[in-house]
Amino acid sequence: MSLTDKLFILFGGICALLGIASAIGFALSRKVTSENGRATVDNLNARIKAWWVMVAIFALSFGLGRGVTVVLFALTSFYTLREFISLTPTRGADHLPLVAAFYVLLPLQYWLIWTDWYALFTILIPVYGFLLLPSLAALKGDAEQFLLRVSRIQWGLMLTVYCISHAPALLTLDIPGRPREGFLLLFFLITVAQFSDVMQYVFGKLFGRTKVAPVVSPSKTVEGLVGGGLTAVAAGAGLWWITPFTPLGAAAMALAIVAMGFLGGLSLSAVKRSMGVKDWGTTISGHGGVLDRMDSLSFAAPVFFHLTRYFYT
Amino acid sequence: MIDLVLIGLTRFIVGGQAQWIGASPETRQRIYFANHASHLDTLLIWSALPRPLRGTTHPIAAADYWGRGKVRRHIALKVLNAVLVDRATQGPPGAALAPLRGVLAEGESLVLFPEGTRGTERLPGPFKSGLYWLSQEFPEVELIPTYLDNPSRAFPKGTFLPVPISCTVRFGAPLLRRPGEEKEAFLERARAAVGALASDPVL
C-alpha cells in the first residue's frame, strides 16, 4: 500500500467517525428539552462542526506536502503564542523580547525543521532564546518584576513554539526502510492526542463523577480520564499498521501520548485559572482558542518525537 | 484592494474584534470617542466597523504622523477616510475644530481621541474640550464611548513594529447630554464612560 493510499484510508476513516458524530449530534439536538442540556448539545454540535474544518485543513496540508505542513504548524505556533501573550501581562520594556520571539525565534525554529538542522533545532529556544530574551529586556532598564516577566515570555515560547514544533519535526525523522512516512507518525500523534481529548470529554459527560483536580480543572474526571484514555490507547494500537511500531509498541506509544496530553491539559488549565480565564480565545467556535485544542499536543509532541527517534531511527 | 490587505494584516497581527456592548452597528450619525494608546488605534476602530459604516465614518488623525510620507498619507486620506488635523495649530480657541465641524455638517460620523495624545495607562487621561464643543453644536449626533483594549501593549509609544497581541474594540451605550451640564463635568463623565468599558487587569 502506498503512502497516498494509507492517507486516503485514514482521512476517510476520520470523516466516517465525524459523520457518525454529526448524526448523533443532530439526533440529540431534536431530543433535548432542558435548558442546561440544550447548551451542552449546542456546544457539542459547534465542536463537531469545528472538527470538520480542522480535519479539512490538516488533510489539505498533508496533501500539499512537507512545506505546507510546516507552515501550517508555524501559523499554529503564531496563533497560540499570540493567545498566550495576549492574556499574559507585559510591560513596555518587554516589547523588544516580544519582537524577537514572534519575528525571529518562531520563524527560525520552523526554518530549522524545514532544513532538517536537528542539532540547532533542539537548543535554539531553550538555550539561545533563554539567553537572548532576558538580555533584550534588561537593555531597556526596567527592573519591575523582571524575573516574572522574562519567565512568562520564555515559558510561552517553550510551550507554543518549541513544544508544538516537535510535531512537524516528525517529518524529518529517517526511519530505515520507511521513507516519507513522517506524515503517518504525525497523523498518529495528532489522532491519538485529539481522540483522547474527545473521548475523555465524552466519558466525562456520560459517567464522570469523581473530579481529578477540582481546583485546577473542574471538568476533568477520573471516569473520563480512564475511559477516554483507554479508548485512545486502543485506537492507537489499532493504528499500528501505519507506524514502524508493533501493536504492543503502538499501544505503549499511545499511552505515552495520552498521559502527556492529560498533563498538558491539566497544566494549562492551571495557567488559565491563575489568569482568571476559562478559554484562551474565541477563534475556534465551541472549543475556545487555538491553544485550548493544542494544549495536550504541545506536551505530547516532544515526548513522542524523542521516543520514536530513540527507539526507531 | 488596499483596504482588504489592511484589514487582513490587522486581523492577523492584532485581531481587532469589535464588541458592541451598549450600541449596535447602525448607519446613524455618531461621534465615536476613544482612549488613545498607539498608532494602531485609528486602524483598529476603522477595521472594527462594518463595511457600510466605514465609508461614512472619519477618524481624526494627527497630521504629524499620518500626513508624513506619501504612502501613509494616501492610506490615511483615501483608505481610512481620515481627517488630518495639525496638533500645533495656533489661533482662537476651537479653530482646530473647523475640519471636524465640516464632517458633521455633511451628516457623516467622526472618530475622536479626546486625550489628544497617546497615553500609556489602561484608563484614559483627561479629555480635551473639543468633544464638549462638538456635542453642543451638534446636539442630534450620538456620542459613543469606545474602549480600545491592549493596543498600548501591542504597539507601545516609542517602538517601530507592532507585536501580535490581540486587541478588542468595545462600543458602549450612547452618552446622554444633560441640560446645563458644565464643560468639566461633561468631559469627566465622558472619560468615565470610556474607562468603564475597560476589563479588569490581570496581575
PDB file of C-alpha atoms in Angstrom, chain B residues 24-126:
ATOM      1  CA  SER B  24     -25.410  48.344  17.731  1.00  0.00           C
ATOM      2  CA  PRO B  25     -23.654  48.976  14.428  1.00  0.00           C
ATOM      3  CA  GLU B  26     -26.140  51.300  12.698  1.00  0.00           C
ATOM      4  CA  THR B  27     -25.670  53.872   9.993  1.00  0.00           C
ATOM      5  CA  ARG B  28     -26.695  56.863  12.071  1.00  0.00           C
ATOM      6  CA  GLN B  29     -24.600  59.923  12.680  1.00  0.00           C
ATOM      7  CA  ARG B  30     -22.216  59.398  15.567  1.00  0.00           C
ATOM      8  CA  ILE B  31     -19.098  60.604  17.289  1.00  0.00           C
ATOM      9  CA  TYR B  32     -17.091  57.618  18.497  1.00  0.00           C
ATOM     10  CA  PHE B  33     -14.706  58.847  21.211  1.00  0.00           C
ATOM     11  CA  ALA B  34     -11.958  56.507  22.381  1.00  0.00           C
ATOM     12  CA  ASN B  35      -8.893  56.195  24.567  1.00  0.00           C
ATOM     13  CA  HIS B  36      -5.671  56.705  22.654  1.00  0.00           C
ATOM     14  CA  ALA B  37      -2.696  54.409  23.194  1.00  0.00           C
ATOM     15  CA  SER B  38      -0.982  53.728  19.876  1.00  0.00           C
ATOM     16  CA  HIS B  39      -0.747  54.482  16.177  1.00  0.00           C
ATOM     17  CA  LEU B  40      -2.809  51.333  15.636  1.00  0.00           C
ATOM     18  CA  ASP B  41      -5.899  52.940  17.186  1.00  0.00           C
ATOM     19  CA  THR B  42      -7.213  54.598  14.023  1.00  0.00           C
ATOM     20  CA  LEU B  43      -6.717  51.382  12.070  1.00  0.00           C
ATOM     21  CA  LEU B  44      -8.353  49.281  14.797  1.00  0.00           C
ATOM     22  CA  ILE B  45     -11.572  51.265  15.001  1.00  0.00           C
ATOM     23  CA  TRP B  46     -11.787  51.603  11.238  1.00  0.00           C
ATOM     24  CA  SER B  47     -11.400  47.839  10.699  1.00  0.00           C
ATOM     25  CA  ALA B  48     -13.810  47.034  13.557  1.00  0.00           C
ATOM     26  CA  LEU B  49     -16.661  48.936  11.887  1.00  0.00           C
ATOM     27  CA  PRO B  50     -18.850  47.036   9.427  1.00  0.00           C
ATOM     28  CA  ARG B  51     -18.272  47.941   5.810  1.00  0.00           C
ATOM     29  CA  PRO B  52     -21.279  50.269   5.317  1.00  0.00           C
ATOM     30  CA  LEU B  53     -20.213  52.347   8.323  1.00  0.00           C
ATOM     31  CA  ARG B  54     -16.574  52.539   7.276  1.00  0.00           C
ATOM     32  CA  GLY B  55     -17.312  54.712   4.262  1.00  0.00           C
ATOM     33  CA  THR B  56     -19.154  57.380   6.236  1.00  0.00           C
ATOM     34  CA  THR B  57     -17.002  57.447   9.378  1.00  0.00           C
ATOM     35  CA  HIS B  58     -13.950  59.694   9.504  1.00  0.00           C
ATOM     36  CA  PRO B  59     -11.204  59.142  12.075  1.00  0.00           C
ATOM     37  CA  ILE B  60      -9.347  62.221  13.251  1.00  0.00           C
ATOM     38  CA  ALA B  61      -5.660  61.557  12.752  1.00  0.00           C
ATOM     39  CA  ALA B  62      -2.608  63.603  13.693  1.00  0.00           C
ATOM     40  CA  ALA B  63      -1.105  65.256  10.618  1.00  0.00           C
ATOM     41  CA  ASP B  64       2.394  64.941  12.093  1.00  0.00           C
ATOM     42  CA  TYR B  65       2.127  61.127  11.947  1.00  0.00           C
ATOM     43  CA  TRP B  66      -0.453  60.131   9.332  1.00  0.00           C
ATOM     44  CA  GLY B  67       0.341  63.014   6.989  1.00  0.00           C
ATOM     45  CA  ARG B  68       4.028  62.171   6.779  1.00  0.00           C
ATOM     46  CA  GLY B  69       5.253  60.182   3.782  1.00  0.00           C
ATOM     47  CA  LYS B  70       3.345  59.570   0.564  1.00  0.00           C
ATOM     48  CA  VAL B  71       2.146  56.034   1.352  1.00  0.00           C
ATOM     49  CA  ARG B  72       0.971  56.791   4.882  1.00  0.00           C
ATOM     50  CA  ARG B  73      -0.776  59.952   3.711  1.00  0.00           C
ATOM     51  CA  HIS B  74      -2.509  58.101   0.903  1.00  0.00           C
ATOM     52  CA  ILE B  75      -3.704  55.365   3.293  1.00  0.00           C
ATOM     53  CA  ALA B  76      -4.934  57.943   5.824  1.00  0.00           C
ATOM     54  CA  LEU B  77      -6.859  60.066   3.326  1.00  0.00           C
ATOM     55  CA  LYS B  78      -8.036  57.609   0.666  1.00  0.00           C
ATOM     56  CA  VAL B  79      -8.417  54.326   2.579  1.00  0.00           C
ATOM     57  CA  LEU B  80      -9.200  55.272   6.181  1.00  0.00           C
ATOM     58  CA  ASN B  81     -11.178  58.400   5.162  1.00  0.00           C
ATOM     59  CA  ALA B  82      -9.250  60.227   7.876  1.00  0.00           C
ATOM     60  CA  VAL B  83      -9.349  63.944   8.604  1.00  0.00           C
ATOM     61  CA  LEU B  84      -5.836  65.158   9.278  1.00  0.00           C
ATOM     62  CA  VAL B  85      -5.509  67.774  11.994  1.00  0.00           C
ATOM     63  CA  ASP B  86      -2.461  69.765  12.904  1.00  0.00           C
ATOM     64  CA  ARG B  87      -1.954  69.451  16.625  1.00  0.00           C
ATOM     65  CA  ALA B  88       0.234  72.590  16.716  1.00  0.00           C
ATOM     66  CA  THR B  89      -2.446  74.925  15.313  1.00  0.00           C
ATOM     67  CA  GLN B  90      -2.305  78.361  16.875  1.00  0.00           C
ATOM     68  CA  GLY B  91      -5.211  80.784  16.839  1.00  0.00           C
ATOM     69  CA  PRO B  92      -8.540  81.405  18.544  1.00  0.00           C
ATOM     70  CA  PRO B  93      -9.845  78.562  20.744  1.00  0.00           C
ATOM     71  CA  GLY B  94     -11.756  75.986  18.749  1.00  0.00           C
ATOM     72  CA  ALA B  95     -10.103  76.891  15.437  1.00  0.00           C
ATOM     73  CA  ALA B  96      -8.618  73.394  15.179  1.00  0.00           C
ATOM     74  CA  LEU B  97     -12.170  72.003  15.188  1.00  0.00           C
ATOM     75  CA  ALA B  98     -13.071  73.555  11.827  1.00  0.00           C
ATOM     76  CA  PRO B  99     -12.449  70.430   9.698  1.00  0.00           C
ATOM     77  CA  LEU B 100     -14.381  68.312  12.245  1.00  0.00           C
ATOM     78  CA  ARG B 101     -17.373  70.628  12.059  1.00  0.00           C
ATOM     79  CA  GLY B 102     -17.218  70.264   8.290  1.00  0.00           C
ATOM     80  CA  VAL B 103     -17.599  66.473   8.524  1.00  0.00           C
ATOM     81  CA  LEU B 104     -20.501  66.675  10.968  1.00  0.00           C
ATOM     82  CA  ALA B 105     -22.230  69.388   8.930  1.00  0.00           C
ATOM     83  CA  GLU B 106     -22.245  66.971   5.982  1.00  0.00           C
ATOM     84  CA  GLY B 107     -24.035  64.381   8.101  1.00  0.00           C
ATOM     85  CA  GLU B 108     -21.130  61.964   8.440  1.00  0.00           C
ATOM     86  CA  SER B 109     -19.618  60.364  11.565  1.00  0.00           C
ATOM     87  CA  LEU B 110     -16.350  61.019  13.417  1.00  0.00           C
ATOM     88  CA  VAL B 111     -13.833  59.042  15.454  1.00  0.00           C
ATOM     89  CA  LEU B 112     -12.174  61.208  18.102  1.00  0.00           C
ATOM     90  CA  PHE B 113      -9.359  60.628  20.580  1.00  0.00           C
ATOM     91  CA  PRO B 114     -10.150  63.346  23.127  1.00  0.00           C
ATOM     92  CA  GLU B 115      -6.959  62.781  25.123  1.00  0.00           C
ATOM     93  CA  GLY B 116      -5.169  64.393  22.190  1.00  0.00           C
ATOM     94  CA  THR B 117      -2.060  62.299  22.638  1.00  0.00           C
ATOM     95  CA  ARG B 118      -1.158  58.658  23.195  1.00  0.00           C
ATOM     96  CA  GLY B 119      -1.238  57.531  26.813  1.00  0.00           C
ATOM     97  CA  THR B 120       0.458  54.548  28.443  1.00  0.00           C
ATOM     98  CA  GLU B 121      -2.131  53.721  31.105  1.00  0.00           C
ATOM     99  CA  ARG B 122      -5.031  51.304  30.958  1.00  0.00           C
ATOM    100  CA  LEU B 123      -7.550  54.062  31.719  1.00  0.00           C
ATOM    101  CA  PRO B 124      -7.769  57.234  29.628  1.00  0.00           C
ATOM    102  CA  GLY B 125      -6.237  60.518  30.842  1.00  0.00           C
ATOM    103  CA  PRO B 126      -8.024  63.911  30.980  1.00  0.00           C
TER     104      PRO B 126
END
